Coordinates of N, CA and C in Angstrom, one line a residue:
M1 N 37.4 28.3 38.5 CA 37.9 27.2 37.6 C 37.3 27.4 36.2
A2 N 38.1 27.2 35.2 CA 37.7 27.4 33.8 C 36.8 26.3 33.4
T3 N 35.7 26.6 32.7 CA 34.9 25.6 32.1 C 35.6 24.9 31.0
T4 N 35.2 23.6 30.8 CA 35.8 22.8 29.7 C 34.8 22.4 28.7
T5 N 33.7 23.1 28.7 CA 32.6 22.8 27.7 C 32.4 24.0 26.8
S6 N 31.8 23.8 25.7 CA 31.6 24.9 24.7 C 30.5 24.5 23.8
S7 N 29.8 25.5 23.3 CA 28.7 25.3 22.3 C 29.3 25.1 20.9
A8 N 30.6 25.4 20.7 CA 31.3 25.3 19.4 C 31.4 23.8 19.0
A9 N 31.5 23.6 17.7 CA 31.7 22.2 17.3 C 32.9 21.6 18.0
P10 N 32.8 20.4 18.6 CA 34.0 19.8 19.3 C 35.2 19.7 18.4
T11 N 36.3 20.2 18.9 CA 37.6 20.1 18.2 C 38.6 19.2 18.9
T12 N 39.2 18.4 18.2 CA 40.3 17.6 18.7 C 41.4 17.6 17.7
L13 N 42.6 17.4 18.1 CA 43.8 17.3 17.2 C 43.7 16.0 16.4
A14 N 43.7 16.2 15.1 CA 43.5 15.1 14.2 C 44.8 14.7 13.5
S15 N 45.7 15.6 13.3 CA 47.0 15.3 12.6 C 48.0 16.4 12.9
V16 N 49.3 16.0 12.7 CA 50.4 17.0 12.8 C 51.1 16.9 11.5
T17 N 51.2 18.1 10.8 CA 51.9 18.1 9.5 C 53.0 19.1 9.6
L18 N 54.2 18.7 9.3 CA 55.4 19.5 9.3 C 55.6 20.0 7.9
E19 N 55.9 21.3 7.7 CA 56.1 21.9 6.4 C 57.6 22.0 6.3
V20 N 58.1 21.3 5.2 CA 59.6 21.1 5.0 C 60.0 21.5 3.6
A21 N 61.2 21.8 3.4 CA 61.7 22.1 2.0 C 61.8 20.8 1.2
D22 N 62.2 19.7 1.8 CA 62.4 18.5 1.0 C 61.6 17.3 1.7
P23 N 60.4 17.1 1.3 CA 59.5 16.1 1.9 C 60.1 14.7 1.9
E24 N 60.8 14.3 0.8 CA 61.3 12.9 0.7 C 62.4 12.7 1.7
A25 N 63.3 13.7 1.8 CA 64.4 13.6 2.8 C 63.8 13.6 4.2
A26 N 62.8 14.4 4.5 CA 62.2 14.4 5.8 C 61.5 13.1 6.1
R27 N 60.8 12.5 5.1 CA 60.2 11.1 5.4 C 61.3 10.1 5.7
R28 N 62.4 10.1 5.0 CA 63.5 9.2 5.3 C 64.0 9.4 6.7
F29 N 64.2 10.7 7.1 CA 64.7 11.0 8.5 C 63.7 10.4 9.5
Y30 N 62.4 10.8 9.4 CA 61.4 10.4 10.4 C 61.2 8.9 10.5
S31 N 61.4 8.2 9.3 CA 61.3 6.8 9.4 C 62.5 6.2 10.1
A32 N 63.7 6.7 9.9 CA 64.9 6.2 10.6 C 64.8 6.6 12.1
F33 N 64.2 7.7 12.4 CA 64.1 8.2 13.8 C 63.1 7.3 14.5
G34 N 62.1 6.9 13.8 CA 61.1 6.0 14.4 C 59.8 6.7 14.8
V35 N 59.5 7.9 14.3 CA 58.3 8.6 14.7 C 57.4 8.9 13.5
D36 N 57.6 8.2 12.4 CA 56.9 8.6 11.1 C 55.4 8.3 11.3
R37 N 54.9 7.5 12.2 CA 53.5 7.3 12.3 C 52.8 8.4 13.0
Y38 N 53.5 9.3 13.6 CA 52.9 10.4 14.4 C 52.8 11.7 13.6
I39 N 53.5 11.8 12.5 CA 53.5 13.1 11.8 C 53.4 12.8 10.3
T40 N 53.0 13.8 9.5 CA 53.1 13.8 8.1 C 53.9 15.0 7.7
V41 N 54.4 15.0 6.4 CA 55.2 16.2 6.0 C 54.6 16.6 4.6
R42 N 54.8 17.9 4.3 CA 54.5 18.5 3.0 C 55.4 19.6 2.7
V43 N 55.5 19.9 1.4 CA 56.5 20.9 1.0 C 56.1 22.3 1.3
S44 N 57.0 23.1 1.7 CA 56.8 24.5 2.0 C 58.1 25.3 1.9
E45 N 58.1 26.4 1.3 CA 59.3 27.3 1.2 C 59.1 28.5 2.0
A46 N 58.1 28.5 2.9 CA 57.7 29.7 3.7 C 58.9 30.1 4.5
A47 N 59.2 31.4 4.6 CA 60.3 31.9 5.4 C 60.1 31.6 6.9
S48 N 61.2 31.1 7.5 CA 61.1 30.8 8.9 C 62.5 30.9 9.5
A49 N 62.7 31.7 10.6 CA 64.0 31.8 11.2 C 63.9 31.7 12.7
G50 N 64.9 31.2 13.3 CA 65.0 31.1 14.7 C 64.0 30.0 15.3
F51 N 63.6 30.2 16.5 CA 62.7 29.2 17.2 C 61.3 29.3 16.6
R52 N 60.8 28.1 16.2 CA 59.5 28.1 15.5 C 58.4 28.0 16.5
G53 N 58.7 28.0 17.7 CA 57.6 28.1 18.7 C 57.0 26.9 19.2
F54 N 57.5 25.7 18.9 CA 56.9 24.5 19.3 C 57.9 23.4 19.4
T55 N 57.6 22.3 20.1 CA 58.4 21.1 20.0 C 57.5 19.9 20.1
L56 N 58.0 18.8 19.6 CA 57.3 17.5 19.8 C 58.1 16.7 20.8
A57 N 57.4 16.2 21.8 CA 58.1 15.6 22.9 C 57.7 14.1 23.0
L58 N 58.7 13.2 23.1 CA 58.4 11.8 23.2 C 58.7 11.4 24.7
T59 N 57.8 10.6 25.2 CA 58.0 10.0 26.6 C 58.2 8.5 26.3
V60 N 59.3 8.0 26.9 CA 59.6 6.6 26.7 C 59.9 6.0 28.1
S61 N 60.2 4.7 28.1 CA 60.3 3.9 29.3 C 61.5 4.1 30.2
G62 N 62.7 4.4 29.6 CA 63.9 4.5 30.4 C 65.0 5.2 29.7
P63 N 66.1 5.4 30.4 CA 67.3 6.1 29.8 C 67.8 5.4 28.6
A64 N 67.9 4.1 28.6 CA 68.5 3.4 27.4 C 67.6 3.6 26.2
T65 N 66.3 3.7 26.4 CA 65.5 4.0 25.2 C 65.6 5.4 24.8
V66 N 65.8 6.3 25.7 CA 66.1 7.7 25.3 C 67.3 7.8 24.4
D67 N 68.4 7.1 24.9 CA 69.6 7.1 24.2 C 69.5 6.5 22.8
G68 N 68.7 5.4 22.7 CA 68.4 4.8 21.4 C 67.8 5.7 20.4
F69 N 66.8 6.5 20.9 CA 66.1 7.4 19.9 C 67.0 8.6 19.6
V70 N 67.8 9.1 20.5 CA 68.8 10.1 20.2 C 69.8 9.6 19.2
T71 N 70.3 8.4 19.4 CA 71.3 7.9 18.5 C 70.7 7.7 17.1
S72 N 69.5 7.2 17.0 CA 68.8 7.1 15.7 C 68.6 8.4 15.0
A73 N 68.2 9.4 15.8 CA 68.0 10.7 15.2 C 69.4 11.3 14.7
V74 N 70.4 11.2 15.5 CA 71.7 11.8 15.1 C 72.2 11.0 13.9
G75 N 72.1 9.7 13.9 CA 72.5 8.9 12.7 C 71.8 9.2 11.4
A76 N 70.6 9.7 11.5 CA 69.8 10.1 10.4 C 70.0 11.6 10.0
G77 N 70.8 12.3 10.7 CA 71.1 13.7 10.4 C 70.7 14.7 11.3
A78 N 70.2 14.4 12.5 CA 69.8 15.4 13.5 C 71.0 16.0 14.2
T79 N 70.7 17.2 14.8 CA 71.8 17.9 15.6 C 71.3 17.8 17.0
V80 N 72.3 17.5 17.9 CA 72.0 17.5 19.4 C 72.0 18.9 19.9
L81 N 70.8 19.3 20.5 CA 70.8 20.6 21.1 C 71.1 20.6 22.6
K82 N 70.6 19.5 23.2 CA 70.9 19.2 24.6 C 71.2 17.7 24.8
P83 N 72.5 17.3 25.1 CA 72.8 15.9 25.3 C 71.9 15.3 26.3
A84 N 71.5 14.0 26.1 CA 70.7 13.3 27.1 C 71.5 13.2 28.5
T85 N 70.8 13.6 29.5 CA 71.4 13.6 30.8 C 70.3 13.5 31.9
K86 N 70.8 13.2 33.1 CA 69.9 13.1 34.3 C 69.5 14.5 34.8
S87 N 68.3 14.6 35.3 CA 67.9 15.8 36.0 C 67.0 15.5 37.2
L88 N 66.5 16.5 37.8 CA 65.6 16.2 38.9 C 64.4 15.4 38.6
W89 N 63.9 15.6 37.3 CA 62.6 15.0 36.9 C 62.8 13.6 36.2
G90 N 64.1 13.3 35.8 CA 64.3 12.0 35.1 C 65.5 12.1 34.2
Y91 N 65.3 11.8 32.9 CA 66.5 11.7 32.0 C 65.9 12.1 30.6
G92 N 66.7 12.9 29.9 CA 66.2 13.3 28.6 C 67.2 14.1 27.8
G93 N 66.9 14.3 26.5 CA 67.8 15.1 25.7 C 66.9 15.7 24.6
V94 N 67.5 16.6 23.8 CA 66.8 17.4 22.8 C 67.6 17.4 21.5
V95 N 67.0 17.1 20.4 CA 67.6 17.1 19.1 C 66.8 17.9 18.1
Q96 N 67.5 18.4 17.0 CA 66.8 19.1 16.0 C 66.9 18.4 14.7
A97 N 65.8 18.1 14.1 CA 65.8 17.4 12.8 C 66.4 18.3 11.7
P98 N 66.8 17.7 10.6 CA 67.3 18.5 9.5 C 66.4 19.5 8.9
D99 N 65.1 19.3 9.1 CA 64.1 20.3 8.6 C 63.9 21.4 9.6
G100 N 64.5 21.3 10.8 CA 64.4 22.4 11.8 C 63.5 22.1 13.0
T101 N 62.7 21.1 12.8 CA 61.8 20.7 13.9 C 62.6 20.2 15.1
I102 N 62.2 20.7 16.3 CA 62.9 20.3 17.6 C 62.1 19.2 18.2
W103 N 62.8 18.1 18.6 CA 62.2 17.0 19.3 C 62.9 16.8 20.7
K104 N 62.1 16.6 21.7 CA 62.6 16.2 23.0 C 62.2 14.8 23.3
I105 N 63.2 14.0 23.8 CA 63.0 12.6 24.2 C 63.3 12.5 25.6
A106 N 62.4 12.0 26.4 CA 62.6 12.0 27.9 C 61.9 10.8 28.5
T107 N 62.3 10.5 29.8 CA 61.7 9.5 30.6 C 61.7 10.1 32.1
S108 N 60.7 9.7 32.9 CA 60.7 10.0 34.3 C 61.6 9.1 35.1
A109 N 62.0 8.0 34.5 CA 62.8 7.0 35.1 C 64.3 7.4 35.1
K110 N 65.0 7.3 36.2 CA 66.4 7.6 36.2 C 67.3 6.4 36.0
K111 N 66.7 5.2 36.1 CA 67.5 4.0 35.9 C 66.6 3.1 35.0
D112 N 67.3 2.3 34.3 CA 66.6 1.3 33.4 C 66.2 0.1 34.2
T113 N 65.0 -0.4 34.0 CA 64.5 -1.6 34.6 C 64.4 -2.7 33.6
G114 N 64.8 -2.5 32.4 CA 64.9 -3.5 31.3 C 65.7 -3.0 30.2
P115 N 65.8 -3.8 29.1 CA 66.5 -3.4 27.9 C 65.9 -2.2 27.2
A116 N 66.6 -1.5 26.3 CA 66.1 -0.5 25.5 C 65.1 -1.1 24.5
T117 N 64.1 -0.3 24.2 CA 63.0 -0.7 23.2 C 62.9 0.5 22.2
R118 N 62.0 0.3 21.3 CA 61.7 1.3 20.3 C 60.2 1.8 20.6
A119 N 59.7 1.5 21.8 CA 58.4 1.8 22.1 C 58.3 3.3 22.6
I120 N 57.3 4.0 22.1 CA 57.0 5.3 22.6 C 55.7 5.3 23.4
D121 N 55.8 5.8 24.6 CA 54.6 5.8 25.5 C 53.7 6.9 25.2
E122 N 54.2 8.1 24.8 CA 53.4 9.3 24.6 C 54.1 10.3 23.7
V123 N 53.4 10.9 22.8 CA 53.9 12.0 22.0 C 53.0 13.2 22.3
V124 N 53.7 14.3 22.6 CA 53.0 15.6 23.0 C 53.5 16.7 22.0
L125 N 52.5 17.4 21.4 CA 52.9 18.6 20.7 C 52.7 19.8 21.6
L126 N 53.9 20.4 22.0 CA 53.9 21.5 22.9 C 54.0 22.8 22.1
L127 N 53.0 23.6 22.2 CA 53.0 24.9 21.6 C 53.5 26.0 22.6
G128 N 54.5 26.7 22.2 CA 55.0 27.8 23.0 C 54.1 29.1 22.8
V129 N 53.4 29.5 23.8 CA 52.5 30.6 23.7 C 52.8 31.7 24.7
E130 N 52.4 32.9 24.3 CA 52.7 34.1 25.2 C 51.8 34.1 26.5
D131 N 50.6 33.7 26.4 CA 49.7 33.7 27.6 C 49.0 32.3 27.6
V132 N 49.4 31.5 28.5 CA 48.9 30.1 28.6 C 47.4 30.2 29.0
K133 N 47.0 31.0 29.9 CA 45.6 31.1 30.4 C 44.7 31.5 29.3
A134 N 45.1 32.6 28.5 CA 44.3 33.1 27.5 C 44.2 32.1 26.3
T135 N 45.3 31.5 26.0 CA 45.2 30.6 24.8 C 44.5 29.3 25.2
K136 N 44.6 28.9 26.5 CA 43.8 27.8 27.0 C 42.3 28.1 26.8
Q137 N 41.9 29.3 27.2 CA 40.5 29.6 27.1 C 40.0 29.7 25.6
F138 N 40.9 30.1 24.7 CA 40.6 30.2 23.3 C 40.3 28.7 22.8
Y139 N 41.1 27.8 23.2 CA 40.9 26.4 22.8 C 39.7 25.8 23.4
V140 N 39.4 26.1 24.7 CA 38.2 25.7 25.3 C 37.0 26.2 24.5
G141 N 37.1 27.5 24.0 CA 36.0 28.0 23.2 C 35.9 27.3 21.9
R142 N 36.9 26.6 21.4 CA 36.8 25.9 20.2 C 36.3 24.4 20.5
G143 N 36.1 24.1 21.7 CA 35.5 22.8 22.0 C 36.5 21.8 22.6
L144 N 37.7 22.2 22.8 CA 38.7 21.2 23.4 C 38.4 21.1 24.9
T145 N 38.8 20.0 25.4 CA 38.7 19.7 26.9 C 40.0 19.7 27.6
V146 N 40.1 20.5 28.6 CA 41.3 20.5 29.4 C 41.5 19.3 30.3
A147 N 42.6 18.6 30.1 CA 42.9 17.4 30.9 C 43.8 17.8 32.1
K148 N 44.7 18.7 32.0 CA 45.6 19.1 33.0 C 45.9 20.6 32.9
S149 N 46.0 21.3 34.0 CA 46.3 22.7 34.0 C 47.0 23.1 35.2
F150 N 48.1 23.9 35.0 CA 48.9 24.4 36.1 C 49.1 25.9 36.0
G151 N 48.0 26.6 36.3 CA 48.0 28.0 36.3 C 48.3 28.6 34.9
G152 N 49.2 29.6 34.9 CA 49.6 30.2 33.7 C 50.9 29.6 33.1
K153 N 51.3 28.4 33.6 CA 52.5 27.7 33.2 C 52.3 26.6 32.1
Y154 N 51.3 25.8 32.3 CA 51.1 24.7 31.4 C 49.7 24.3 31.4
A155 N 49.2 23.8 30.2 CA 47.9 23.2 30.0 C 48.0 22.1 29.0
E156 N 47.2 21.0 29.3 CA 47.2 19.9 28.4 C 45.8 19.5 28.1
F157 N 45.5 19.2 26.9 CA 44.1 18.9 26.5 C 43.9 17.4 26.3
A158 N 42.7 17.0 26.5 CA 42.3 15.6 26.3 C 42.5 15.2 24.9
S159 N 43.0 14.0 24.6 CA 43.2 13.6 23.2 C 41.9 12.8 22.8
G160 N 41.8 12.8 21.5 CA 40.6 12.1 20.9 C 41.1 10.8 20.2
D161 N 40.3 10.2 19.4 CA 40.6 9.0 18.7 C 41.3 9.2 17.4
A162 N 41.3 10.5 16.9 CA 41.7 10.8 15.6 C 43.2 10.8 15.4
C163 N 44.0 11.1 16.5 CA 45.4 11.3 16.4 C 46.1 10.8 17.7
P164 N 47.3 10.1 17.6 CA 48.0 9.6 18.8 C 48.8 10.7 19.5
V165 N 48.7 11.9 19.0 CA 49.5 13.0 19.6 C 48.6 13.8 20.5
K166 N 49.1 14.2 21.7 CA 48.4 15.1 22.6 C 48.8 16.5 22.3
L167 N 48.0 17.5 22.7 CA 48.2 18.9 22.5 C 48.4 19.5 23.9
A168 N 49.5 20.3 24.0 CA 49.7 21.0 25.3 C 50.2 22.4 25.0
L169 N 50.1 23.3 26.0 CA 50.6 24.7 25.9 C 51.6 24.9 27.0
Y170 N 52.6 25.7 26.6 CA 53.7 26.1 27.6 C 54.1 27.5 27.3
K171 N 54.6 28.2 28.2 CA 55.1 29.6 28.0 C 56.2 29.5 26.9
H172 N 56.1 30.5 26.0 CA 57.0 30.5 24.9 C 58.5 30.5 25.3
R173 N 58.8 31.5 26.1 CA 60.2 31.6 26.6 C 60.7 30.5 27.4
A174 N 59.8 30.0 28.3 CA 60.2 28.9 29.1 C 60.4 27.6 28.3
L175 N 59.6 27.4 27.2 CA 59.8 26.3 26.3 C 61.2 26.4 25.6
A176 N 61.5 27.6 25.1 CA 62.8 27.8 24.4 C 63.9 27.5 25.4
K177 N 63.8 28.0 26.6 CA 64.9 27.7 27.6 C 65.1 26.3 27.8
D178 N 63.9 25.5 28.0 CA 64.0 24.1 28.2 C 64.6 23.4 27.1
L179 N 64.5 23.9 25.9 CA 65.0 23.2 24.7 C 66.5 23.6 24.4
G180 N 66.9 24.7 25.1 CA 68.3 25.1 24.9 C 68.5 26.0 23.7
V181 N 67.4 26.7 23.3 CA 67.6 27.6 22.1 C 67.1 29.0 22.4
P182 N 67.6 30.1 21.7 CA 67.1 31.4 21.9 C 65.6 31.5 21.6
A183 N 64.9 32.3 22.3 CA 63.4 32.4 22.2 C 62.9 33.1 20.9
D184 N 63.8 33.9 20.4 CA 63.4 34.7 19.2 C 63.2 33.9 18.0
G185 N 62.2 34.3 17.2 CA 62.0 33.6 15.9 C 61.0 34.4 15.1
T186 N 61.1 34.3 13.8 CA 60.2 35.1 12.9 C 59.7 34.2 11.7
G187 N 58.6 34.6 11.1 CA 58.1 33.9 10.0 C 57.2 32.7 10.3
S188 N 57.1 31.8 9.4 CA 56.2 30.6 9.6 C 56.6 29.7 10.7
H189 N 55.6 29.2 11.4 CA 55.9 28.1 12.4 C 56.3 26.8 11.7
R190 N 56.0 26.7 10.4 CA 56.3 25.5 9.6 C 55.6 24.2 10.2
I191 N 54.4 24.4 10.8 CA 53.6 23.3 11.3 C 52.1 23.6 11.0
V192 N 51.4 22.6 10.6 CA 49.9 22.8 10.4 C 49.3 21.7 11.2
I193 N 48.2 22.0 12.0 CA 47.6 21.0 12.8 C 46.2 20.7 12.2
G194 N 45.9 19.4 12.1 CA 44.6 19.0 11.6 C 43.6 19.1 12.7
S195 N 42.4 19.6 12.3 CA 41.3 19.8 13.3 C 40.1 19.1 12.9
T196 N 39.4 18.4 13.9 CA 38.1 17.8 13.7 C 37.0 18.8 13.7
G197 N 37.3 20.1 14.0 CA 36.3 21.1 14.2 C 36.4 22.2 13.2
G198 N 37.0 22.1 12.1 CA 37.1 23.2 11.1 C 38.4 23.9 11.2
A199 N 38.6 24.9 10.3 CA 39.9 25.6 10.2 C 39.8 26.9 11.0
F200 N 41.0 27.2 11.7 CA 41.1 28.4 12.4 C 42.6 28.7 12.7
T201 N 42.9 29.8 13.2 CA 44.3 30.2 13.6 C 44.2 30.6 15.1
D202 N 45.1 30.1 15.9 CA 45.1 30.5 17.3 C 45.8 31.8 17.6
P203 N 45.7 32.4 18.8 CA 46.3 33.7 19.1 C 47.8 33.8 18.8
D204 N 48.5 32.7 18.8 CA 50.0 32.8 18.6 C 50.3 32.4 17.1
G205 N 49.3 32.3 16.3 CA 49.6 32.1 14.8 C 49.7 30.7 14.4
F206 N 49.4 29.8 15.3 CA 49.4 28.4 14.8 C 48.2 28.0 14.0
V207 N 48.4 27.5 12.9 CA 47.3 27.3 11.9 C 46.7 25.9 12.1
W208 N 45.4 25.8 12.1 CA 44.7 24.5 12.1 C 43.9 24.4 10.9
E209 N 43.9 23.3 10.2 CA 43.1 23.0 9.0 C 42.1 21.9 9.3
A210 N 41.0 22.0 8.6 CA 40.0 21.0 8.7 C 40.6 19.6 8.3
A211 N 40.4 18.6 9.1 CA 41.0 17.3 8.8 C 40.3 16.7 7.6
R212 N 41.0 16.1 6.7 CA 40.5 15.4 5.6 C 39.7 14.2 6.0
S213 N 38.5 14.0 5.4 CA 37.7 12.9 5.8 C 38.2 11.6 5.0

């Protein structure tokens, strides 16, 4: 069993910043979508093509709430990658924001037990990585604590008080398949993660910057 302690300065996810071509347009979109409290945006013209290697996943209470968030996203300019539908695990859909960021909205409930709300139960930043076990150990070495781990398929880290978003790892190709996009991509990930433990870059090229005090 992998250890979850380290002598490194403790690191937790402090912020999620999306790099976009038009920050003002992105802020309008994310406000209309209803997720602006979870992310920030900043300008970047860095080259990026294809799958950027990550998704932000929203967990909500029921199918009607999933539909509400999908409708809000599409109304603000998002593209539907996978229409919301029932599956073995629940109900969910996938949209792509105008800036290229992919969002998954899902619930484990297959039926509504109440009216739709705008409440979000959980937000997870899922990084698509080549080797979940190796990258998990890299993050453990940075001081993160593993909360859940399923072999080489998935790992989730304990969240801190600095950010309402959780960090998780998933196989790159499996994540792309789940989102309904080709796995290939080049250039910048167009995302920067704020760190409470200093700046570093992980094995898959995801950049962490020291969080501003």
